[in-house]
């Protein structure tokens, strides 16, 4: 029987992978994809808890939140990709390590 | 969830700000003329109206809005009024700054207003879902604003870093919210307080705190702050340092106190010591790194980190239920004082900023040298604001520090108060160094003469006078902060 733990473990793994990606990868687009992975891991957690609640009865709250998160993430992606393009135009690179015009 | 008439009326400030943003964005499309002087006027009037509608609600009893998603209480009203003042000052600074650079566009003010609407929503959000949506509404326009002047590498790079770390912190916050939801089956703060605890809730709180830590620029989540503050156009930096800080700190306090500060099982999570540790680190690192900066703008960025540390002291004191009202009052007063002071100080930076873009150091201390001879009033106002940042009486910054430290001592956090005093002594050095340049150094050879802008001057003088007035007679503001310290269901 597949239950909450399965979904939660998958979500935690996804979140960990995203976290690792943000910390390790240097390409801005890959970093951004990793952040999206983290958001989706949070979504999966919401859905798992809504379907298999720890206490109380299943509720629709988690499902509704997932929709909000998807909408917000889309808005964030549109602005974020524009920012990445602006950075690329001025630097010719989107490598996170090569951004060093601002230093102590 | 049902939206009744009074509830919609209660969020009138947010509606005004959003409406103003739409008007400005559309005016940029449909009015094709070159005259754009009306735009800052519209933005200023809208922020004044939003301030007035907050002030008109000041005496209302605290109540829940929209079935518990938001609240109309002292915290929301005082914080919202502070954000509106910060917005107004930002518009003044921005009007002068953009005119000199021939970069006036409606979307600048539209994005400012939208972001302010997000801040006002965040101030009253009592549900983790609304907190998340409001944080995004506040942040996404500021990502775009950070890259507003697309000339040169700095703004693009600042926006880039701000976006990646901002999105990262939002994801951390959201995962924390998901874990809290899992542990309690609730997303409303009061529901979490009433439901159980457990390790899942502790993990959730840790992620929530990390996410909020990025927004308030607490060490060790502050790495983005100096780069983003320095690289963004100065009016945008002004807005980040006053608006984002106010909204994020109030949200942090509300979440910690309402959801994790009660007597229920969730209230047993001991977040006080964690916030204390963050406060010590933030005060120490912020002040020490500010010491070595020659760029005044970067110095103010580190100073903003240091001030986040003092504000965290107030949050840590609020962990003690007995002094919660006092600590909240201190936090609110400090936020209002910092809003006035930092907006003015960044206004001075905007006024003196070197405009020939190729220079490596547009905000070097040399730009401030000898200002007292050329423009004595501007120099006096800047000096007053720096003294307030340092916390020297009679200034608003001094009273704010006093209130925060009193709350910390009453909460039994004497070592924390001692660290706060010691680190602010360190702060004296780098603030007073700028004053020395203003008054005792001859103007440098390579100095650019600042362009006169009445809007920036007005912001500078008004904040200096207000900071001095609040420092001499803090009664009115501290009474307002006391009234603001009444949380709904806190």
Coordinates of C-alpha atoms in Angstrom, one line a residue:
Chain A
X1 CA 0.0 0.0 0.0
X2 CA 1.5 3.3 -1.1
X3 CA 1.0 5.9 1.6
X4 CA 2.3 9.2 2.8
X5 CA 5.9 8.1 3.5
X6 CA 6.5 7.2 -0.1
X7 CA 5.5 10.6 -1.4
X8 CA 7.2 12.4 1.5
X9 CA 10.5 10.6 0.9
X10 CA 10.3 11.4 -2.9
X11 CA 9.6 15.0 -2.1
X12 CA 12.4 15.2 0.4
X13 CA 14.8 13.7 -2.1
X14 CA 13.7 16.2 -4.8
X15 CA 14.1 19.0 -2.3
X16 CA 17.6 17.8 -1.4
X17 CA 18.6 17.5 -5.0
X18 CA 17.3 21.0 -5.7
X19 CA 19.2 22.3 -2.7
X20 CA 22.4 20.5 -3.8
X21 CA 21.9 21.9 -7.3
X22 CA 21.6 25.5 -6.1
X23 CA 24.8 25.1 -4.0
X24 CA 26.9 23.1 -6.5
X25 CA 25.9 24.0 -10.0
X26 CA 27.3 27.2 -11.6
X27 CA 25.1 27.7 -14.6
X28 CA 22.4 30.2 -13.7
X29 CA 19.7 28.3 -15.7
X30 CA 20.5 25.0 -13.9
X31 CA 20.4 26.8 -10.6
X32 CA 17.0 28.2 -11.5
X33 CA 15.8 24.8 -12.5
X34 CA 17.0 23.5 -9.1
X35 CA 15.0 26.1 -7.4
X36 CA 11.9 25.0 -9.4
X37 CA 12.7 21.5 -8.3
X38 CA 12.5 22.7 -4.7
X39 CA 9.2 24.4 -5.2
X40 CA 7.8 21.3 -6.8
X41 CA 9.1 19.2 -3.8
X42 CA 7.2 21.5 -1.5
X43 CA 4.1 21.1 -3.7
X44 CA 4.4 17.4 -3.5
X45 CA 4.7 17.6 0.2
X46 CA 1.5 19.7 0.4
X47 CA -0.4 17.2 -1.8
X48 CA 0.8 14.2 0.2
X49 CA -0.2 15.7 3.5
X50 CA -3.6 16.8 2.0
X51 CA -4.2 13.2 0.8
X52 CA -2.8 11.3 3.8
X53 CA -3.0 13.7 6.8
X54 CA -1.1 13.0 10.0
X55 CA -4.0 14.0 12.0
X56 CA -7.6 14.8 11.1
X57 CA -9.4 14.0 7.8
X58 CA -8.1 14.6 4.3
X59 CA -8.7 18.2 3.3
X60 CA -8.5 20.2 0.1
X61 CA -6.3 22.9 1.5
X62 CA -3.1 21.3 0.3
X63 CA -4.5 20.9 -3.2
X64 CA -5.5 24.5 -3.4
X65 CA -2.1 25.7 -2.2
X66 CA -0.4 23.7 -5.0
X67 CA -2.3 25.8 -7.6
X68 CA -1.3 29.0 -5.9
X69 CA 2.3 27.9 -5.9
X70 CA 2.2 26.9 -9.6
X71 CA 0.8 30.4 -10.5
X72 CA 3.3 32.2 -8.4
X73 CA 6.2 30.2 -9.7
X74 CA 5.2 31.0 -13.3
X75 CA 5.2 34.7 -12.5
X76 CA 8.6 34.4 -10.8
X77 CA 10.0 32.5 -13.8
X78 CA 8.9 35.1 -16.3
X79 CA 10.7 37.9 -14.3
X80 CA 13.6 35.7 -13.5
X81 CA 14.4 34.7 -17.0
X82 CA 14.2 38.3 -18.1
X83 CA 16.8 39.1 -15.4
X84 CA 19.0 36.3 -16.6
X85 CA 18.8 37.6 -20.2
X86 CA 19.7 41.1 -18.9
X87 CA 22.7 39.6 -17.1
X88 CA 23.7 37.7 -20.2
X89 CA 23.5 40.7 -22.4
X90 CA 25.8 42.7 -20.2
X91 CA 28.3 40.0 -19.4
X92 CA 28.1 37.5 -22.2
X93 CA 27.9 34.7 -19.6
X94 CA 25.5 33.3 -17.1
X95 CA 28.0 31.5 -15.0
X96 CA 27.4 32.4 -11.4
X97 CA 31.1 32.5 -10.6
X98 CA 31.9 34.9 -13.3
X99 CA 29.7 37.6 -11.8
X100 CA 32.2 39.6 -9.9
X101 CA 31.7 43.2 -10.8
X102 CA 30.5 43.7 -7.2
X103 CA 33.1 42.8 -4.7
X104 CA 34.4 44.1 -1.4
Chain B
X1 CA -14.0 31.9 2.7
X2 CA -16.3 34.8 2.0
X3 CA -15.3 38.3 1.3
X4 CA -17.7 40.7 3.1
X5 CA -17.8 44.4 2.4
X6 CA -16.0 45.5 5.6
X7 CA -13.2 43.1 4.9
X8 CA -12.7 44.5 1.4
X9 CA -12.8 48.0 2.9
X10 CA -10.1 47.0 5.4
X11 CA -7.7 46.3 2.6
X12 CA -8.4 49.6 1.0
X13 CA -4.6 50.6 1.1
X14 CA -3.6 47.6 -0.8
X15 CA -6.4 48.2 -3.4
X16 CA -5.3 51.9 -3.7
X17 CA -1.7 50.8 -4.3
X18 CA -2.6 48.2 -6.8
X19 CA -4.9 50.7 -8.6
X20 CA -2.2 53.3 -8.7
X21 CA 0.2 50.8 -10.1
X22 CA -2.3 49.9 -12.9
X23 CA -2.9 53.5 -13.7
X24 CA 0.8 54.2 -14.0
X25 CA 1.6 51.2 -16.1
X26 CA -1.3 52.0 -18.5
X27 CA -0.4 55.7 -18.6
X28 CA 3.0 54.6 -19.9
X29 CA 1.4 52.8 -22.7
X30 CA -1.3 55.3 -23.7
X31 CA 0.3 58.7 -22.9
X32 CA 3.2 58.8 -25.4
X33 CA 4.4 62.3 -24.6
X34 CA 7.8 63.1 -23.3
X35 CA 6.6 64.8 -20.2
X36 CA 6.6 62.3 -17.3
X37 CA 6.6 64.7 -14.4
X38 CA 3.1 63.6 -13.4
X39 CA 4.3 60.0 -12.6
X40 CA 6.1 60.7 -9.3
X41 CA 3.2 62.9 -8.4
X42 CA 0.6 60.1 -9.0
X43 CA 2.8 57.7 -7.1
X44 CA 3.3 60.1 -4.2
X45 CA -0.4 60.9 -4.0
X46 CA -1.3 57.2 -4.0
X47 CA 1.1 56.4 -1.2
X48 CA -0.2 59.4 0.8
X49 CA -3.8 58.1 0.3
X50 CA -2.8 54.6 1.4
X51 CA -1.1 56.1 4.5
X52 CA -4.2 58.1 5.2
X53 CA -6.4 55.0 5.0
X54 CA -4.1 53.2 7.4
X55 CA -4.2 56.1 9.8
X56 CA -8.0 56.3 9.5
X57 CA -8.3 52.7 10.7
X58 CA -5.8 53.2 13.6
X59 CA -8.5 53.1 16.3
X60 CA -10.4 50.1 15.0
X61 CA -10.4 47.0 17.2
X62 CA -8.3 44.1 15.9
X63 CA -10.2 41.5 13.9
X64 CA -9.7 38.7 11.4
X65 CA -10.3 39.3 7.7
X66 CA -11.4 36.9 5.0
X67 CA -12.1 34.0 7.3
X68 CA -8.8 34.1 9.1
X69 CA -6.4 34.6 6.1
X70 CA -5.5 38.1 7.2
X71 CA -5.9 40.4 10.1
X72 CA -6.7 44.1 10.7
X73 CA -4.7 44.8 13.8
X74 CA -2.2 47.3 15.2
X75 CA 0.8 45.5 13.7
X76 CA -0.7 45.6 10.2
X77 CA -1.7 49.3 10.5
X78 CA 1.5 50.6 12.0
X79 CA 3.7 48.5 9.7
X80 CA 1.6 49.5 6.7
X81 CA 1.8 53.2 7.6
X82 CA 5.6 52.8 7.9
X83 CA 5.8 51.1 4.5
X84 CA 3.8 53.9 2.9
X85 CA 6.1 56.5 4.4
X86 CA 9.1 54.5 3.1
X87 CA 7.4 54.4 -0.3
X88 CA 6.7 58.1 -0.4
X89 CA 10.4 58.9 0.5
X90 CA 11.5 56.4 -2.2
X91 CA 9.3 58.2 -4.8
X92 CA 10.9 61.5 -3.8
X93 CA 14.5 60.1 -4.1
X94 CA 13.6 58.3 -7.3
X95 CA 12.1 61.3 -8.9
X96 CA 15.3 63.3 -8.6
X97 CA 17.5 60.3 -9.4
X98 CA 15.7 59.3 -12.6
X99 CA 15.3 62.8 -13.9
X100 CA 19.0 63.4 -13.8
X101 CA 19.6 60.2 -15.7
X102 CA 16.8 60.8 -18.1
X103 CA 15.3 57.4 -17.2
X104 CA 11.8 58.3 -16.1
X105 CA 9.3 55.5 -16.9
X106 CA 5.9 54.7 -15.5
X107 CA 6.8 51.1 -14.8
X108 CA 9.4 52.2 -12.2
X109 CA 6.6 53.7 -10.0
X110 CA 4.1 51.0 -11.0
X111 CA 6.5 48.3 -9.7
X112 CA 7.2 50.2 -6.5
X113 CA 3.5 50.5 -5.8
X114 CA 2.9 46.8 -6.6
X115 CA 5.7 45.8 -4.3
X116 CA 4.3 48.0 -1.6
X117 CA 0.9 46.4 -1.9
X118 CA 2.6 43.0 -1.4
X119 CA 4.3 44.4 1.7
X120 CA 1.1 45.7 3.2
X121 CA -0.5 42.3 2.5
X122 CA 2.4 40.5 4.1
X123 CA 2.1 42.7 7.2
X124 CA -1.4 41.5 7.8
X125 CA -1.2 37.9 6.6
X126 CA -2.1 35.3 9.2
X127 CA -2.0 32.3 7.0
X128 CA 1.1 30.7 5.6
X129 CA -0.3 30.6 2.1
X130 CA -1.1 34.3 2.1
X131 CA 2.4 34.9 3.7
X132 CA 4.0 33.1 0.8
X133 CA 1.9 34.8 -1.9
X134 CA 2.5 38.2 -0.3
X135 CA 6.3 37.6 -0.1
X136 CA 6.3 36.9 -3.8
X137 CA 4.1 39.9 -4.6
X138 CA 6.7 42.0 -2.7
X139 CA 9.8 40.3 -4.1
X140 CA 9.0 39.8 -7.8
X141 CA 8.6 43.6 -8.6
X142 CA 11.9 44.3 -6.7
X143 CA 13.8 41.7 -8.8
X144 CA 12.6 43.7 -11.8
X145 CA 13.4 47.1 -10.2
X146 CA 16.9 46.0 -9.3
X147 CA 17.7 45.7 -13.0
X148 CA 15.8 48.9 -13.9
X149 CA 18.8 50.8 -15.2
X150 CA 20.2 48.4 -17.7
X151 CA 23.4 50.3 -18.4
X152 CA 26.5 48.6 -17.1
X153 CA 27.2 45.4 -15.4
X154 CA 26.3 46.2 -11.9
X155 CA 22.5 46.5 -12.0
X156 CA 22.1 43.3 -14.1
X157 CA 24.4 41.4 -11.7
X158 CA 22.7 42.7 -8.6
X159 CA 19.3 41.8 -10.0
X160 CA 20.6 38.4 -11.0
X161 CA 21.9 37.6 -7.5
X162 CA 18.8 39.0 -5.8
X163 CA 16.6 36.9 -8.0
X164 CA 18.4 33.6 -7.5
X165 CA 18.7 34.0 -3.7
X166 CA 15.2 35.5 -3.4
X167 CA 13.7 32.6 -5.3
X168 CA 15.8 30.1 -3.3
X169 CA 14.6 31.6 0.0
X170 CA 11.0 31.5 -1.1
X171 CA 11.4 27.8 -1.9
X172 CA 12.9 27.2 1.6
X173 CA 10.0 29.1 3.1
X174 CA 7.4 27.1 1.1
X175 CA 8.9 23.8 2.1
X176 CA 8.8 24.9 5.7
X177 CA 5.2 25.8 5.3
X178 CA 4.5 22.4 3.8
X179 CA 6.1 20.7 6.7
X180 CA 4.1 22.8 9.2
X181 CA 1.0 21.9 7.2
X182 CA 1.8 18.3 7.5
X183 CA 2.5 18.4 11.2
X184 CA -0.7 20.2 12.1
X185 CA -3.0 19.9 9.2
X186 CA -3.4 23.7 9.3
X187 CA -1.9 26.6 7.4
X188 CA -3.4 29.4 9.5
X189 CA -1.1 30.6 12.2
X190 CA -3.7 30.3 14.9
X191 CA -4.5 26.8 13.7
X192 CA -0.9 25.8 14.0
X193 CA -0.7 27.3 17.5
X194 CA -3.8 25.3 18.6
X195 CA -2.6 22.0 17.0
X196 CA 0.2 19.8 18.0
X197 CA 4.0 19.9 17.8
X198 CA 6.5 17.3 17.0
X199 CA 9.8 17.0 15.1
X200 CA 8.1 17.7 11.8
X201 CA 6.9 21.1 13.1
X202 CA 10.4 21.9 14.4
X203 CA 11.9 21.2 10.9
X204 CA 9.2 23.3 9.4
X205 CA 10.0 26.2 11.6
X206 CA 13.7 25.9 10.8
X207 CA 12.9 26.2 7.1
X208 CA 10.5 29.1 7.7
X209 CA 13.2 30.9 9.7
X210 CA 15.8 30.3 7.0
X211 CA 13.5 31.7 4.3
X212 CA 12.7 34.8 6.4
X213 CA 16.3 35.1 7.4
X214 CA 17.2 35.7 3.7
X215 CA 14.5 38.4 3.4
X216 CA 15.6 40.3 6.5
X217 CA 19.3 39.8 5.7
X218 CA 20.3 38.1 8.9
X219 CA 23.7 36.5 9.1
X220 CA 24.4 33.8 7.8
X221 CA 21.8 34.5 5.1
X222 CA 23.1 38.0 4.3
X223 CA 25.7 37.2 1.6
X224 CA 23.5 38.8 -1.1
X225 CA 22.9 42.1 0.7
X226 CA 26.0 44.1 0.1
X227 CA 26.2 43.2 -3.6
X228 CA 22.5 43.7 -4.3
X229 CA 22.3 47.0 -2.3
X230 CA 25.4 48.3 -4.0
X231 CA 24.5 47.3 -7.5
X232 CA 20.8 48.2 -7.6
X233 CA 19.8 51.8 -8.6
X234 CA 20.0 53.9 -5.4
X235 CA 16.2 54.6 -5.1
X236 CA 15.6 50.8 -5.4
X237 CA 18.2 50.2 -2.7
X238 CA 16.3 52.7 -0.6
X239 CA 13.1 50.8 -1.1
X240 CA 14.7 47.5 -0.3
X241 CA 16.2 48.7 2.9
X242 CA 13.1 50.4 4.3
X243 CA 10.1 48.5 2.8
X244 CA 11.3 44.9 2.5
X245 CA 13.0 45.0 5.9
X246 CA 9.8 46.4 7.6
X247 CA 7.5 43.9 6.0
X248 CA 9.8 40.9 6.5
X249 CA 10.5 41.7 10.1
X250 CA 6.8 42.1 11.0
X251 CA 5.9 38.9 9.2
X252 CA 8.7 37.1 11.1
X253 CA 7.4 38.4 14.4
X254 CA 3.9 37.6 13.6
X255 CA 4.6 34.0 12.6
X256 CA 6.9 33.3 15.5
X257 CA 4.6 34.9 18.1
X258 CA 1.2 33.8 16.8
X259 CA 2.0 30.3 15.7
X260 CA 4.9 29.4 17.9
X261 CA 4.5 31.7 20.9
X262 CA 1.3 30.4 22.4
X263 CA 0.8 28.0 25.3
X264 CA -0.1 25.1 23.0
X265 CA 2.2 22.3 22.0
X266 CA 3.6 24.4 19.1
X267 CA 4.5 27.1 21.7
X268 CA 7.1 24.7 23.3
X269 CA 9.4 25.1 20.3
X270 CA 12.2 27.1 21.8
X271 CA 13.0 29.6 18.9
X272 CA 14.2 32.3 21.3
X273 CA 17.8 31.1 21.6
X274 CA 18.1 30.5 17.8
X275 CA 17.0 34.1 17.2
X276 CA 19.5 35.3 19.8
X277 CA 22.3 33.5 18.1
X278 CA 21.3 35.0 14.7
X279 CA 21.1 38.4 16.4
X280 CA 24.6 38.2 17.8
X281 CA 26.1 37.0 14.5
X282 CA 24.2 39.6 12.5
X283 CA 25.3 42.5 14.7
X284 CA 28.9 41.4 14.8
X285 CA 29.4 40.6 11.1
X286 CA 27.4 43.6 9.9
X287 CA 29.3 46.1 11.9
X288 CA 32.8 44.6 11.4
X289 CA 32.4 44.4 7.6
X290 CA 31.1 47.9 7.4
X291 CA 34.3 49.2 9.0
X292 CA 36.5 48.5 6.0
X293 CA 34.2 50.0 3.2
X294 CA 35.2 53.0 1.3
X295 CA 32.1 53.0 -0.8
X296 CA 29.4 54.7 1.3
X297 CA 26.7 52.8 -0.4
X298 CA 28.3 49.5 0.5
X299 CA 28.9 50.7 4.0
X300 CA 25.2 51.5 4.3
X301 CA 24.4 48.0 3.0
X302 CA 26.5 46.4 5.8
X303 CA 25.0 48.9 8.2
X304 CA 21.6 47.6 7.1
X305 CA 22.7 44.1 8.0
X306 CA 23.8 45.4 11.4
X307 CA 20.5 47.1 12.0
X308 CA 18.8 43.8 11.2
X309 CA 20.8 42.4 14.1
X310 CA 19.4 45.0 16.5
X311 CA 15.9 44.2 15.2
X312 CA 16.5 40.5 15.8
X313 CA 17.3 41.4 19.4
X314 CA 13.7 42.7 19.7
X315 CA 12.3 39.6 18.1
X316 CA 14.4 37.4 20.5
X317 CA 13.0 39.5 23.4
X318 CA 9.4 38.8 22.1
X319 CA 10.0 35.1 22.8
X320 CA 9.4 35.9 26.4
X321 CA 5.6 36.2 26.8
X322 CA 5.8 38.7 29.7
X323 CA 7.7 41.4 27.7
X324 CA 6.1 40.6 24.3
X325 CA 4.2 43.9 24.1
X326 CA 7.2 45.9 25.0
X327 CA 9.5 44.1 22.6
X328 CA 6.9 44.5 19.8
X329 CA 6.7 48.2 20.5
X330 CA 10.5 48.5 20.4
X331 CA 10.6 46.6 17.1
X332 CA 7.9 48.8 15.5
X333 CA 9.5 52.0 16.8
X334 CA 12.9 50.9 15.5
X335 CA 11.5 50.0 12.1
X336 CA 9.8 53.4 11.8
X337 CA 13.0 55.2 12.9
X338 CA 15.1 53.1 10.5
X339 CA 12.7 53.8 7.7
X340 CA 13.1 57.5 8.1
X341 CA 16.8 57.4 8.6
X342 CA 17.8 54.9 6.0
X343 CA 15.6 56.5 3.3
X344 CA 17.3 59.9 4.0
X345 CA 20.8 58.4 4.1
X346 CA 20.3 56.6 0.8
X347 CA 18.8 59.8 -0.6
X348 CA 22.1 61.5 0.2
X349 CA 24.0 58.7 -1.6
X350 CA 21.7 59.2 -4.6
X351 CA 22.4 62.9 -4.6
X352 CA 26.1 62.6 -4.5
X353 CA 26.4 59.5 -6.8
X354 CA 29.0 59.9 -9.6
X355 CA 27.2 59.8 -12.9
X356 CA 30.0 59.0 -15.3
X357 CA 29.3 55.3 -15.2
X358 CA 32.7 53.9 -16.1
X359 CA 34.2 54.9 -12.7
X360 CA 35.0 52.0 -10.5
X361 CA 33.8 53.8 -7.4
X362 CA 30.7 55.9 -7.9
X363 CA 30.0 56.1 -4.2
X364 CA 33.5 56.7 -2.8
X365 CA 33.9 58.7 0.4
X366 CA 35.7 61.3 -1.7
X367 CA 32.3 62.3 -3.2
X368 CA 31.3 63.3 0.3
X369 CA 34.4 65.4 1.0
X370 CA 33.8 69.0 1.6
X371 CA 30.0 68.9 1.1
X372 CA 29.6 71.3 4.1
X373 CA 31.3 74.1 2.1
X374 CA 29.2 73.7 -1.0
X375 CA 25.8 72.8 0.4
X376 CA 25.8 73.3 4.2
X377 CA 22.1 72.3 4.6
X378 CA 22.5 69.0 2.8
X379 CA 25.6 68.3 4.7
X380 CA 23.9 69.0 8.1
X381 CA 21.0 66.8 7.1
X382 CA 23.3 64.0 6.1
X383 CA 25.2 64.3 9.3
X384 CA 22.1 64.2 11.3
X385 CA 20.9 61.0 9.6
X386 CA 24.3 59.3 10.1
X387 CA 24.2 60.2 13.8
X388 CA 20.8 58.6 14.0
X389 CA 22.1 55.5 12.3
X390 CA 24.9 55.4 14.8
X391 CA 22.3 55.8 17.6
X392 CA 23.6 59.1 19.1
X393 CA 21.0 61.2 21.0
X394 CA 19.0 63.2 20.2
X395 CA 17.8 61.1 17.3
X396 CA 15.2 58.6 16.4
X397 CA 17.8 55.9 16.0
X398 CA 18.9 56.4 19.7
X399 CA 15.3 56.1 21.0
X400 CA 14.8 53.0 18.9
X401 CA 17.9 51.3 20.3
X402 CA 16.9 52.4 23.8
X403 CA 13.5 50.8 23.5
X404 CA 14.9 47.6 22.0
X405 CA 17.6 47.3 24.6
X406 CA 15.1 47.9 27.4
X407 CA 12.9 45.1 26.1
X408 CA 16.0 42.8 25.9
X409 CA 17.0 43.6 29.5
X410 CA 13.5 43.1 30.8
X411 CA 13.4 39.8 29.0
X412 CA 16.5 38.8 30.9
X413 CA 18.8 38.9 27.8
X414 CA 21.5 41.1 29.4
X415 CA 24.4 39.5 27.5
X416 CA 22.6 40.2 24.2
X417 CA 22.1 43.8 25.2
X418 CA 25.7 44.1 26.0
X419 CA 26.7 42.7 22.6
X420 CA 24.3 45.2 21.0
X421 CA 25.9 48.1 22.8
X422 CA 29.5 47.0 22.1
X423 CA 28.8 46.5 18.4
X424 CA 27.1 49.9 18.1
X425 CA 30.2 51.4 19.5
X426 CA 32.1 49.8 16.6
X427 CA 29.5 51.4 14.3
X428 CA 30.3 54.9 15.6
X429 CA 33.6 54.7 13.7
X430 CA 32.3 54.2 10.2
X431 CA 29.4 56.5 10.6
X432 CA 31.4 59.3 12.0
X433 CA 34.1 58.8 9.4
X434 CA 31.6 60.0 6.8
X435 CA 30.7 63.0 8.9
X436 CA 34.5 63.8 9.1
X437 CA 34.6 63.7 5.3
X438 CA 31.6 66.0 5.1
X439 CA 33.0 68.7 7.3
X440 CA 36.8 68.4 7.7
X441 CA 38.1 67.3 4.3
X442 CA 38.6 69.5 1.3
X443 CA 36.7 68.6 -1.8
X444 CA 38.5 66.1 -3.9
X445 CA 40.0 66.9 -7.4
X446 CA 38.0 64.3 -9.3
X447 CA 34.7 65.2 -7.6
X448 CA 31.6 65.6 -9.6
X449 CA 29.3 68.4 -8.6
X450 CA 25.9 67.0 -7.7
X451 CA 22.9 68.1 -9.7
X452 CA 20.3 70.0 -7.8
X453 CA 17.0 68.2 -7.4
X454 CA 14.3 69.6 -5.2
X455 CA 12.7 66.2 -4.7
X456 CA 15.9 64.6 -3.3
X457 CA 16.6 67.7 -1.2
X458 CA 13.1 67.6 0.2
X459 CA 13.5 63.9 1.1
X460 CA 16.8 64.6 2.7
X461 CA 15.7 67.6 4.8
X462 CA 12.3 66.1 5.7
X463 CA 13.9 62.9 7.0
X464 CA 16.6 64.8 8.9
X465 CA 14.0 67.1 10.6
X466 CA 11.7 64.1 11.4
X467 CA 14.6 62.1 12.8
X468 CA 15.6 65.0 15.0
X469 CA 12.0 65.8 16.1
X470 CA 11.4 62.1 17.0
X471 CA 14.7 62.1 18.9
X472 CA 13.7 65.1 20.9
X473 CA 10.0 64.3 21.4
X474 CA 9.5 60.5 20.8
X475 CA 6.1 60.5 22.5
X476 CA 3.8 60.6 19.5
X477 CA 5.6 57.9 17.6
X478 CA 6.1 55.6 20.6
X479 CA 2.4 56.0 21.5
X480 CA 1.6 54.9 18.0
X481 CA 4.0 52.0 18.3
X482 CA 2.4 51.0 21.6
X483 CA -1.0 51.0 19.9
X484 CA 0.6 49.0 17.0
X485 CA 1.9 46.4 19.3
X486 CA -1.5 44.8 19.8
X487 CA -1.5 41.7 17.7
X488 CA -4.6 40.0 16.6
X489 CA -4.8 36.7 18.5
X490 CA -1.2 37.1 19.6

